[in-house]
Coordinates of C-alpha atoms and ligand atoms in Angstrom, one line a residue:
Chain A
M25 CA -0.7 17.5 -13.4
P26 CA -3.3 14.8 -13.4
T27 CA -5.0 14.2 -10.1
E28 CA -5.0 10.7 -8.9
S29 CA -8.4 9.3 -8.3
A30 CA -9.7 9.6 -4.8
R31 CA -9.4 6.5 -2.7
G32 CA -11.4 5.3 0.1
V33 CA -14.5 7.4 -0.6
G34 CA -17.3 6.0 1.6
A35 CA -14.9 3.4 3.0
M36 CA -15.1 4.9 6.5
P37 CA -18.3 5.0 8.5
S38 CA -19.4 8.6 8.8
A39 CA -18.9 10.4 12.1
S40 CA -22.6 10.4 12.8
R41 CA -23.0 6.7 12.2
R42 CA -20.1 6.1 14.6
T43 CA -21.8 8.3 17.2
V44 CA -25.0 6.4 16.9
R45 CA -23.3 3.1 17.3
H46 CA -21.5 4.4 20.4
W47 CA -24.7 5.5 22.1
V48 CA -26.4 2.3 21.3
T49 CA -24.0 0.5 23.7
V50 CA -23.9 3.3 26.2
A51 CA -27.6 4.0 26.6
P52 CA -28.6 0.6 28.1
L53 CA -25.9 0.8 30.7
L54 CA -26.8 4.4 31.6
A55 CA -30.5 3.3 31.9
A56 CA -29.5 0.3 34.1
T57 CA -27.4 2.5 36.4
L58 CA -30.1 5.1 36.7
W59 CA -32.8 2.5 37.2
M60 CA -31.0 0.7 40.1
T61 CA -30.2 4.0 41.7
F62 CA -33.6 5.6 41.6
D63 CA -36.4 3.0 41.1
V64 CA -36.6 1.8 44.7
T65 CA -39.6 -0.5 44.2
G66 CA -38.3 -2.0 40.9
F67 CA -34.7 -2.6 42.2
S68 CA -35.9 -4.1 45.5
A69 CA -38.2 -6.4 43.6
L70 CA -35.2 -7.6 41.5
L71 CA -33.1 -8.2 44.7
R72 CA -36.0 -10.1 46.2
T73 CA -36.1 -12.4 43.3
L74 CA -32.4 -12.9 43.3
V75 CA -32.2 -13.5 47.1
P76 CA -35.5 -14.9 48.3
D77 CA -36.3 -15.4 52.0
T78 CA -34.6 -12.2 53.1
P79 CA -36.5 -10.0 55.4
T80 CA -35.0 -6.7 54.3
V81 CA -33.4 -6.4 50.8
L82 CA -32.5 -2.7 51.0
Y83 CA -29.9 -1.3 53.4
E84 CA -31.7 1.0 55.8
T85 CA -29.1 3.5 56.9
R86 CA -28.6 5.3 53.6
S87 CA -30.6 5.4 50.4
L88 CA -29.2 4.3 47.1
P89 CA -29.2 7.8 45.5
R90 CA -27.1 9.0 48.4
L91 CA -24.8 6.0 48.3
M92 CA -24.3 6.6 44.5
G93 CA -23.8 10.3 45.2
D94 CA -21.0 9.5 47.7
Q95 CA -19.5 7.1 45.3
L96 CA -19.5 9.6 42.4
L97 CA -18.1 12.4 44.6
L98 CA -15.3 10.2 45.8
V99 CA -14.4 9.0 42.3
A100 CA -14.7 12.5 40.8
T101 CA -12.6 14.2 43.4
A102 CA -9.9 11.6 43.4
S103 CA -9.9 11.3 39.6
A104 CA -9.6 15.0 39.1
L105 CA -6.7 15.2 41.5
A106 CA -5.0 12.2 39.9
L107 CA -5.5 13.7 36.4
V108 CA -3.9 17.0 37.4
I109 CA -1.0 15.3 39.3
G110 CA -0.5 12.5 36.8
G111 CA -0.7 15.0 33.9
A112 CA 1.8 17.3 35.5
L113 CA 4.2 14.4 36.3
G114 CA 3.8 12.8 32.9
G115 CA 4.2 16.2 31.2
F116 CA 7.3 17.0 33.4
A117 CA 8.9 13.6 32.4
L118 CA 8.6 14.7 28.8
T119 CA 10.4 18.0 29.2
R120 CA 14.1 18.4 28.7
T121 CA 14.6 18.9 32.4
G122 CA 12.3 16.1 33.4
R123 CA 13.7 13.5 31.0
P124 CA 16.3 12.1 33.5
F125 CA 13.4 11.6 36.0
R126 CA 11.2 9.8 33.5
D127 CA 12.1 6.3 34.7
I128 CA 12.0 7.2 38.4
I129 CA 8.5 8.7 38.0
V130 CA 7.2 5.7 36.1
N131 CA 8.7 3.3 38.7
V132 CA 7.3 5.3 41.7
G133 CA 3.9 5.2 40.0
N134 CA 4.2 1.5 39.5
L135 CA 5.2 1.0 43.1
A136 CA 2.2 3.1 44.3
Q137 CA -0.1 0.6 42.6
T138 CA 1.4 -2.4 44.4
V139 CA 0.5 -1.1 47.9
P140 CA -2.9 -2.5 48.9
S141 CA -5.5 0.2 49.0
V142 CA -6.6 -0.8 52.5
A143 CA -3.1 -0.3 53.7
V144 CA -2.9 3.1 52.1
M145 CA -6.2 4.1 53.8
A146 CA -5.0 2.8 57.1
L147 CA -1.7 4.7 56.8
A148 CA -3.5 7.8 55.8
I149 CA -6.0 7.8 58.7
P150 CA -3.6 9.2 61.3
L151 CA -3.0 12.2 59.0
T152 CA -6.5 12.7 57.6
G153 CA -8.9 11.1 60.1
Y154 CA -11.8 9.0 59.1
G155 CA -14.1 9.9 56.2
A156 CA -13.5 10.7 52.5
E157 CA -9.9 11.9 52.8
P158 CA -8.1 8.6 53.3
V159 CA -10.1 7.1 50.4
I160 CA -9.2 10.0 48.2
V161 CA -5.5 9.6 49.0
A162 CA -5.7 5.9 48.1
L163 CA -7.6 6.5 44.9
V164 CA -5.2 9.3 43.8
L165 CA -2.3 7.1 44.4
Y166 CA -3.9 4.4 42.3
G167 CA -5.1 6.7 39.6
V168 CA -1.9 8.6 39.0
L169 CA 0.0 5.7 37.3
P170 CA -2.4 5.1 34.3
I171 CA -2.4 8.8 33.7
I172 CA 1.4 9.2 33.8
L173 CA 2.0 6.1 31.7
N174 CA -0.6 7.1 29.1
V175 CA 0.5 10.8 28.9
I176 CA 4.0 9.6 28.3
A177 CA 3.1 6.9 25.8
G178 CA 0.6 9.2 24.0
I179 CA 3.0 12.0 23.5
E180 CA 6.0 9.8 22.8
G181 CA 3.8 8.0 20.2
V182 CA 3.2 11.2 18.2
P183 CA 4.8 10.4 14.8
A184 CA 8.2 12.0 14.5
S185 CA 7.2 13.4 11.1
A186 CA 4.3 15.3 12.6
F187 CA 6.4 16.6 15.4
D188 CA 9.1 17.6 13.0
A189 CA 6.8 19.3 10.6
A190 CA 5.2 21.2 13.4
T191 CA 8.6 22.5 14.4
G192 CA 9.5 23.1 10.8
V193 CA 6.5 25.3 9.9
G194 CA 7.4 27.5 12.9
M195 CA 5.1 26.5 15.7
S196 CA 6.3 27.4 19.2
P197 CA 6.6 24.5 21.6
L198 CA 3.2 25.5 23.2
Q199 CA 1.5 25.8 19.8
R200 CA 2.9 22.4 18.8
L201 CA 1.7 20.8 22.0
I202 CA -1.9 22.2 21.6
S203 CA -2.5 21.8 17.9
V204 CA -0.5 18.6 17.1
E205 CA 0.8 16.6 20.1
L206 CA -2.2 16.6 22.4
P207 CA -4.7 15.9 19.6
L208 CA -2.6 13.0 18.4
A209 CA -1.9 11.7 21.9
W210 CA -5.5 12.1 23.0
P211 CA -6.9 8.6 22.2
V212 CA -4.1 7.1 24.3
I213 CA -4.5 9.6 27.2
L214 CA -8.3 9.0 27.1
G215 CA -7.5 5.3 27.5
G216 CA -5.5 6.1 30.7
I217 CA -8.4 8.2 32.0
K218 CA -10.8 5.3 31.4
N219 CA -8.5 2.9 33.2
M220 CA -8.2 5.2 36.1
L221 CA -12.0 5.8 36.4
V222 CA -12.8 2.1 36.2
I223 CA -10.2 1.2 38.8
N224 CA -11.4 4.0 41.0
V225 CA -15.1 3.1 40.8
S226 CA -14.4 -0.3 42.1
A227 CA -11.7 0.7 44.6
A228 CA -14.0 3.4 46.0
T229 CA -16.3 0.7 47.4
L230 CA -13.6 0.1 50.0
G231 CA -14.2 3.5 51.3
A232 CA -17.0 2.1 53.5
V233 CA -14.3 0.6 55.7
V234 CA -13.1 4.0 56.8
A235 CA -16.6 5.5 56.9
A236 CA -16.4 7.4 53.7
G237 CA -19.8 6.2 52.6
G238 CA -20.5 5.0 49.0
L239 CA -21.7 1.8 47.5
G240 CA -19.4 -0.1 49.8
M241 CA -21.6 0.6 52.8
P242 CA -24.4 -2.0 51.9
I243 CA -21.7 -4.5 50.9
L244 CA -19.9 -4.2 54.2
A245 CA -23.2 -4.3 56.1
G246 CA -24.2 -7.4 54.0
F247 CA -21.0 -9.2 55.2
H248 CA -21.7 -8.4 58.9
R249 CA -25.4 -9.4 58.7
Y250 CA -25.1 -12.3 56.3
N251 CA -27.4 -10.4 54.0
N252 CA -26.6 -11.2 50.3
A253 CA -29.2 -8.8 49.1
F254 CA -27.3 -5.9 50.7
I255 CA -24.1 -7.1 48.9
L256 CA -25.9 -7.1 45.6
E257 CA -27.5 -3.8 46.3
G258 CA -24.0 -2.2 46.5
A259 CA -22.2 -4.4 43.9
L260 CA -24.7 -4.3 41.0
P261 CA -24.8 -0.5 40.7
A262 CA -21.0 -0.3 41.1
I263 CA -20.6 -2.8 38.3
A264 CA -23.0 -1.0 36.1
L265 CA -21.3 2.3 36.8
A266 CA -17.9 0.8 35.9
L267 CA -19.2 -0.7 32.7
L268 CA -20.9 2.5 31.8
I269 CA -17.7 4.5 32.2
D270 CA -15.8 2.0 30.3
R271 CA -18.2 2.0 27.3
L272 CA -18.7 5.7 27.5
L273 CA -15.0 6.4 27.0
T274 CA -14.3 3.6 24.5
P275 CA -14.7 5.1 21.0
A276 CA -17.0 3.1 18.8
A277 CA -15.5 0.6 16.4
G278 CA -13.6 1.9 13.5
R279 CA -10.6 4.0 13.3
T280 CA -10.0 6.1 16.4
R281 CA -9.3 9.6 15.5
A282 CA -8.6 12.6 17.6
A283 CA -11.0 15.4 16.8
Chain B
M18 CA 19.9 35.0 -0.6
I19 CA 21.2 32.2 1.6
E20 CA 24.8 31.8 2.5
T21 CA 26.6 29.4 4.8
R22 CA 30.1 30.1 6.2
E23 CA 32.2 27.3 7.5
L24 CA 29.0 25.7 8.8
T25 CA 29.8 22.7 11.0
K26 CA 27.7 20.2 13.0
R27 CA 29.3 17.7 15.4
Y28 CA 27.6 15.0 17.4
D29 CA 30.0 13.8 20.2
G30 CA 33.1 13.8 18.1
F31 CA 31.3 12.7 14.9
T32 CA 31.3 15.4 12.3
A33 CA 28.0 15.3 10.3
V34 CA 28.5 18.6 8.4
D35 CA 32.1 19.8 8.0
R36 CA 32.9 23.5 7.2
V37 CA 30.4 24.0 4.5
S38 CA 30.4 27.3 2.7
L39 CA 27.8 27.7 0.1
S40 CA 25.7 30.4 -1.3
V41 CA 22.3 30.2 -3.0
A42 CA 21.2 33.2 -5.0
E43 CA 17.7 34.5 -4.9
G44 CA 15.3 32.6 -7.2
Q45 CA 17.9 29.8 -7.6
F46 CA 17.1 26.1 -7.4
A47 CA 19.9 24.6 -5.4
V48 CA 20.2 20.9 -4.8
L49 CA 22.1 19.2 -2.0
L50 CA 23.2 15.9 -3.4
G51 CA 25.1 13.0 -1.8
P52 CA 25.0 9.4 -0.6
S53 CA 23.0 8.4 2.5
G54 CA 24.6 9.8 5.7
S55 CA 26.5 12.5 3.9
G56 CA 24.9 15.2 6.0
K57 CA 22.3 16.6 3.6
T58 CA 19.4 16.7 6.0
T59 CA 21.6 18.0 8.8
L60 CA 22.8 20.8 6.5
L61 CA 19.3 21.7 5.4
R62 CA 18.0 21.7 9.0
M63 CA 20.7 24.1 10.0
L64 CA 19.3 26.6 7.5
N65 CA 16.0 27.0 9.5
R66 CA 17.6 26.3 12.9
M67 CA 15.9 22.9 13.3
V68 CA 19.5 21.9 14.1
E69 CA 21.8 24.4 15.8
P70 CA 25.2 24.6 14.2
T71 CA 28.3 23.7 16.3
S72 CA 30.1 26.5 14.6
G73 CA 29.9 28.6 11.5
T74 CA 27.1 30.9 10.4
V75 CA 24.0 31.0 8.2
L76 CA 23.1 34.3 6.6
V77 CA 19.7 35.0 5.0
N78 CA 19.8 38.2 3.0
G79 CA 23.0 39.1 4.8
Q80 CA 21.5 38.7 8.3
D81 CA 22.9 36.1 10.7
T82 CA 20.1 33.7 11.5
A83 CA 21.6 33.0 15.0
G84 CA 20.2 36.4 16.0
M85 CA 16.7 35.8 14.7
Q86 CA 13.8 34.3 16.5
A87 CA 13.7 30.6 15.3
E88 CA 10.0 30.4 14.9
A89 CA 9.8 33.6 12.8
L90 CA 12.7 32.3 10.6
R91 CA 10.9 29.0 10.0
R92 CA 7.7 30.7 9.0
S93 CA 9.6 32.6 6.4
M94 CA 10.9 29.4 4.9
G95 CA 8.5 26.7 3.6
Y96 CA 9.7 23.3 4.8
V97 CA 8.8 20.0 3.2
I98 CA 10.1 17.1 5.2
Q99 CA 11.2 13.7 3.9
S100 CA 8.0 11.9 4.9
T101 CA 5.5 14.7 4.0
G102 CA 4.8 15.2 7.7
L103 CA 1.1 16.1 7.2
F104 CA -0.7 16.5 10.5
P105 CA -2.9 13.4 10.7
N106 CA -5.4 15.0 13.1
M107 CA -6.2 17.8 10.7
T108 CA -8.0 18.0 7.4
I109 CA -6.1 18.8 4.2
R110 CA -7.4 22.4 4.3
R111 CA -6.2 22.8 7.9
N112 CA -2.9 21.4 7.0
V113 CA -2.4 23.8 4.2
A114 CA -3.6 26.7 6.4
T115 CA -1.1 26.0 9.1
V116 CA 1.4 28.8 8.5
P117 CA -1.2 31.5 7.5
R118 CA -2.9 30.7 10.7
L119 CA 0.3 31.0 12.7
L120 CA 0.9 34.3 11.0
G121 CA -2.6 35.4 12.1
W122 CA -4.1 35.9 8.6
D123 CA -7.8 36.5 8.6
R124 CA -10.1 33.7 7.7
R125 CA -11.1 34.9 4.2
R126 CA -7.6 35.5 3.1
T127 CA -6.5 32.1 4.5
D128 CA -9.4 30.3 2.8
K129 CA -8.7 31.9 -0.5
R130 CA -5.0 31.1 -0.2
V131 CA -5.7 27.4 0.6
D132 CA -7.9 27.1 -2.5
E133 CA -5.2 28.7 -4.7
M134 CA -2.5 26.5 -3.2
L135 CA -4.4 23.2 -3.7
E136 CA -5.2 24.2 -7.3
L137 CA -1.5 25.1 -7.8
V138 CA -0.4 21.6 -7.0
G139 CA -3.3 20.1 -9.0
L140 CA -5.7 19.0 -6.3
D141 CA -9.4 20.0 -6.4
A142 CA -10.1 22.0 -3.2
K143 CA -13.7 20.8 -2.9
T144 CA -12.8 17.1 -3.2
Y145 CA -9.5 17.1 -1.3
G146 CA -10.0 19.9 1.2
P147 CA -12.2 18.1 3.7
K148 CA -10.2 14.8 3.5
R149 CA -7.7 13.6 6.1
P150 CA -4.1 12.8 5.3
D151 CA -4.6 9.0 5.6
E152 CA -7.2 9.1 2.9
L153 CA -4.6 10.4 0.3
S154 CA -2.2 8.5 -2.0
G155 CA 1.5 9.0 -1.5
G156 CA 1.7 11.4 -4.4
E157 CA -1.3 13.4 -3.3
A158 CA 0.1 13.7 0.2
Q159 CA 3.4 15.0 -1.2
R160 CA 1.5 17.6 -3.2
V161 CA -0.3 18.8 -0.1
G162 CA 3.1 19.0 1.6
V163 CA 4.3 21.3 -1.1
A164 CA 1.1 23.3 -0.9
R165 CA 1.5 23.7 2.8
A166 CA 5.1 24.9 2.5
L167 CA 4.0 27.5 -0.1
A168 CA 0.9 28.7 1.6
A169 CA 2.3 31.8 3.3
D170 CA 4.2 32.7 0.2
P171 CA 7.7 32.3 1.8
P172 CA 10.6 33.5 -0.3
V173 CA 12.5 30.4 0.5
L174 CA 11.6 26.7 0.3
L175 CA 13.5 23.9 2.0
M176 CA 12.7 20.5 0.7
D177 CA 14.0 17.2 2.0
E178 CA 13.6 14.4 -0.5
P179 CA 10.0 15.6 -1.0
F180 CA 9.2 13.1 -3.8
G181 CA 10.9 10.1 -2.2
A182 CA 7.8 7.8 -1.7
V183 CA 6.2 7.8 -5.1
D184 CA 6.4 5.8 -8.3
P185 CA 8.7 7.1 -11.1
I186 CA 5.9 8.4 -13.3
T187 CA 4.2 10.4 -10.6
R188 CA 7.7 11.5 -9.4
E189 CA 8.5 12.9 -12.8
H190 CA 5.2 14.8 -12.9
L191 CA 5.9 16.3 -9.5
Q192 CA 9.4 17.2 -10.5
I193 CA 8.4 19.0 -13.6
E194 CA 5.6 20.7 -11.7
M195 CA 7.9 21.7 -8.9
K196 CA 10.3 23.3 -11.4
R197 CA 7.4 25.2 -13.0
I198 CA 6.2 26.5 -9.6
Q199 CA 9.6 27.5 -8.6
R200 CA 10.1 29.5 -11.8
D201 CA 6.7 31.0 -11.9
L202 CA 6.8 32.1 -8.2
R203 CA 10.5 32.9 -8.3
K204 CA 11.2 30.9 -5.1
T205 CA 14.6 30.2 -3.8
V206 CA 14.7 26.5 -3.3
V207 CA 17.1 24.3 -1.4
F208 CA 16.3 20.7 -2.3
V209 CA 17.8 17.6 -0.8
T210 CA 18.0 14.4 -2.8
H211 CA 20.2 11.4 -3.3
D212 CA 18.7 10.8 -6.8
I213 CA 21.1 12.0 -9.5
D214 CA 18.4 12.2 -12.2
E215 CA 16.3 14.3 -10.0
A216 CA 19.2 16.6 -9.1
V217 CA 20.3 17.1 -12.7
L218 CA 16.8 17.7 -13.9
L219 CA 15.9 20.3 -11.3
A220 CA 19.1 22.1 -10.3
D221 CA 20.4 25.4 -11.2
S222 CA 23.3 24.5 -9.0
I223 CA 24.3 21.3 -7.2
A224 CA 26.4 20.8 -4.1
L225 CA 27.7 17.3 -3.9
L226 CA 28.4 16.2 -0.3
R227 CA 30.4 13.3 1.1
N228 CA 31.1 12.8 4.8
G229 CA 29.7 16.2 5.6
Q230 CA 32.1 18.0 3.2
V231 CA 31.2 19.7 -0.1
Q232 CA 33.1 17.9 -2.8
Q233 CA 32.1 20.3 -5.5
S234 CA 29.4 22.8 -6.2
G235 CA 28.3 24.4 -9.4
T236 CA 26.0 23.9 -12.3
P237 CA 25.4 20.3 -13.4
E238 CA 27.2 21.2 -16.6
D239 CA 30.3 22.3 -14.5
L240 CA 30.3 19.1 -12.5
W241 CA 30.1 17.1 -15.7
R242 CA 32.7 19.0 -17.7
R243 CA 35.1 19.7 -14.8
P244 CA 34.7 17.2 -12.0
A245 CA 36.8 18.3 -9.1
N246 CA 37.9 14.7 -8.1
D247 CA 37.3 11.1 -8.8
F248 CA 34.5 10.9 -6.2
V249 CA 32.6 13.5 -8.2
R250 CA 33.3 11.7 -11.5
D251 CA 32.3 8.3 -10.1
F252 CA 29.3 9.5 -8.3
F253 CA 27.7 10.8 -11.4
G254 CA 28.8 7.9 -13.5
E255 CA 28.9 7.5 -17.2
N256 CA 25.4 8.6 -17.9
L257 CA 25.8 12.1 -16.7
G258 CA 26.2 13.5 -20.2
L259 CA 22.8 12.0 -21.2
R260 CA 21.2 13.3 -18.0
I261 CA 22.5 16.7 -18.8
M262 CA 21.0 16.5 -22.3
A263 CA 17.7 15.8 -20.7
R264 CA 17.9 19.3 -19.0
H265 CA 17.9 21.1 -22.4
C266 CA 15.2 21.3 -25.0
L267 CA 15.1 21.7 -28.7
S268 CA 13.4 25.0 -28.1
D269 CA 16.9 26.3 -27.1
V270 CA 18.6 25.0 -30.2
E271 CA 19.4 27.4 -33.0
L272 CA 17.7 25.7 -35.9
D273 CA 19.0 25.5 -39.5
A274 CA 16.5 26.8 -42.1
L275 CA 14.4 24.2 -43.9
P276 CA 16.0 23.5 -47.3
P277 CA 14.0 25.1 -50.1
D278 CA 13.5 21.7 -51.9
D279 CA 11.2 19.0 -50.5
S280 CA 14.1 16.8 -49.3
W281 CA 13.3 17.4 -45.6
H282 CA 10.0 15.6 -46.0
T283 CA 11.8 12.3 -45.5
L284 CA 13.4 13.4 -42.2
P285 CA 12.0 12.3 -38.8
A286 CA 10.0 15.0 -37.1
I287 CA 10.2 16.0 -33.4
V288 CA 8.4 18.7 -31.3
H289 CA 10.4 21.6 -30.1
G290 CA 9.5 20.8 -26.5
A291 CA 11.5 17.5 -26.6
T292 CA 14.7 17.3 -24.7
L293 CA 18.1 17.0 -26.3
K294 CA 18.3 13.5 -25.0
E295 CA 15.1 12.6 -26.8
A296 CA 16.4 14.2 -29.9
L297 CA 19.6 12.3 -29.7
A298 CA 17.7 9.1 -29.2
E299 CA 15.7 9.9 -32.3
L300 CA 18.9 10.5 -34.4
V301 CA 20.5 7.3 -33.2
G302 CA 17.3 5.3 -33.5
T303 CA 16.4 6.4 -37.0
G304 CA 19.9 6.7 -38.4
A305 CA 19.0 10.1 -39.8
E306 CA 21.5 12.9 -39.8
R307 CA 19.0 15.6 -39.1
L308 CA 15.6 16.1 -37.5
V309 CA 12.8 18.4 -38.5
V310 CA 11.7 20.4 -35.5
T311 CA 8.0 21.3 -35.3
V312 CA 6.2 23.9 -33.3
D313 CA 2.4 23.2 -32.9
G314 CA 2.7 20.8 -35.9
T315 CA 4.4 23.3 -38.2
P316 CA 8.0 22.5 -39.3
K317 CA 10.2 25.3 -38.2
G318 CA 13.7 24.1 -39.1
T319 CA 16.2 21.3 -38.8
A320 CA 18.8 20.3 -36.3
D321 CA 21.7 17.9 -36.4
F322 CA 24.1 16.6 -33.8
A323 CA 26.4 19.6 -33.9
S324 CA 23.5 22.0 -33.3
L325 CA 22.4 19.9 -30.3
M326 CA 25.9 20.1 -28.9
R327 CA 26.1 23.9 -29.3
A328 CA 22.8 24.3 -27.4
L329 CA 24.3 22.2 -24.6
S330 CA 27.3 24.6 -24.3
A331 CA 25.0 27.6 -24.3
G332 CA 23.8 26.5 -20.9
V333 CA 20.2 27.5 -21.3
Q334 CA 17.5 25.2 -20.0
C335 CA 14.1 24.6 -21.6
A336 CA 12.4 28.0 -21.9
D337 CA 9.4 28.2 -19.6
G338 CA 6.6 25.9 -20.2
V339 CA 7.7 24.0 -23.3
R340 CA 9.2 20.9 -21.7
T341 CA 6.9 18.1 -22.5
G342 CA 8.8 15.3 -20.9
R343 CA 7.8 13.2 -23.9
G344 CA 9.4 13.9 -27.2
R345 CA 7.8 12.3 -30.2
D346 CA 5.6 14.4 -32.3
A347 CA 2.1 13.0 -32.1
Ligands
ATP404 N1 20.9 13.7 16.2 C1 22.0 13.0 15.7 N2 22.8 12.4 16.6 C2 23.9 11.8 16.2 N3 24.2 11.6 14.9 C3 23.4 12.2 13.9 C4 22.2 12.9 14.3 N4 21.6 13.3 13.2 C5 22.4 12.9 12.2 N5 23.4 12.2 12.6 C6 24.5 11.5 11.8 O1 25.0 12.5 10.9 C7 25.2 11.9 9.6 C8 24.5 12.7 8.6 O2 23.1 12.6 8.7 P1 22.0 13.2 7.7 O3 20.7 12.8 8.2 O4 22.3 14.6 7.6 O5 22.3 12.4 6.4 P2 21.6 12.5 5.0 O6 22.7 12.9 4.0 O7 20.4 13.3 5.1 O8 21.3 11.0 4.7 P3 20.0 10.3 4.0 O9 20.1 10.5 2.6 O10 20.0 8.9 4.5 O11 18.7 11.0 4.6 C9 24.7 10.5 9.7 O12 25.9 9.7 9.8 C10 23.9 10.4 10.9 O13 24.0 9.2 11.6
MG405 MG1 18.3 12.9 4.9

């Protein structure tokens, strides 16, 4: 039997080249985020140029590394919870028992996103008190939907032929999930994680309202004291962080492939 | 051996497979043939319990499959699905290694086996092993599908239109190759197709389905000579005789001795690996009454129309390895 000639040799950028291209976009954002957080003199010089005639450009109550730390802790805690809850709900919606609840779960997730986050925090305060908890409740509520949607879309998007073949060669449902369904759904699920993180990084700035700390603190103080430098001090690192996460979790150009 | 008894599948009142009782002997190449929607895939998938029967039983070596663990049953039957179904997230090597890995083979044994399987289906393991399924042509992907199904050396192969998506030439190569593999490895094959040529070329026995019911089952020769009803006759059409002739080779014909004089020098020559259909075409095309049959370029004897017909009745198919697919002597 003659072998057909190999097609597409060299047509695809090698994995290492794609990795390089990926880090070329990520590295500057990472550098910018770190610089704003840790280089007090440099960053305050930038703020002074942007907002001249301001007596103080840096918020005095809490240093930027601590504010960034608060922010990351809020986002990480809420995202981890949202990932577990969203993954469980999405996974449940895909099981035989969960299928009837699929639409309900998606609709409730949608509904949760329409409630303003400030309202969620306000409603949560009687239960949780002030601090990080009400923010985490709000962020989880927001983050759960993209996870549910993308877990469902990702798994449902697995080609029927691959699913069929996995069953046909004798994989158990768990083996099929781990070695075929999750790897194939991974790019879509990763997209959901990215959406959640980006939403959460910006939403977490609202935490300052309920005394949860974070990059929202200087922004809030800036409003009260008519100090635009404070607003930028909180906003610029938050923007850089959101962009960094977005780029970090966006695979470099070329075909996306689950590893 | 695989046997079905009154096997039935209903989907809310619609009967996809209707009381099918068939048996496939060990080492047999059985073809399920029928128009689209006749229940071929459903029947095939009930054999490895991808579809649970509504009623009836499937026996494998006399054992009711309903009592077996479905995953274990499936691992003992290679399965090639209609659209190859290679796992896009895995390399070709990993795809072929799937069942050995599920069975817990050690690495060395698996690696060796993957090399052998890729070679068996005519793909170079070094070149193709590290590739991904989307870097393969349709024909290559279907070969990998066959290699994967064979990897753990299952006694039974289930194949659902495995060569559907390739051009006629590649398809014929794959068919001839499949037949060779099945004979060499003595696999029991249940093969689904709606292509009559493919069915007649490959089958030891054909079950012709319509609306979930078996219209007739038997050798292609049986179905040709003694069609059970008009549907069977019409389905195969007028060319069935010629298609059957393509199953048999001149190597199976009892040749007449070469005449002692030199008169046979003027007769057209043909290789003994040619099919009877090709021999017939040669007779009709040249207007000669006899052909000289050669083996490796040496004339071995002559054959006329009557001797071709006798070979057809004998029911033998081309002895191993001689089918050339192309008849003329070079
Ligand atoms: N899961 C299902 N639910 C309802 N009806 C089904 C289901 N699977 C198959 N059928 C019906 O059963 C009949 C037989 O289907 P099957 O797939 O076995 O046909 P087939 O002979 O393989 O056809 P093809 O040659 O087109 O692949 C069809 O009419 C189909 O619509
Ligand atoms: Mg089918």
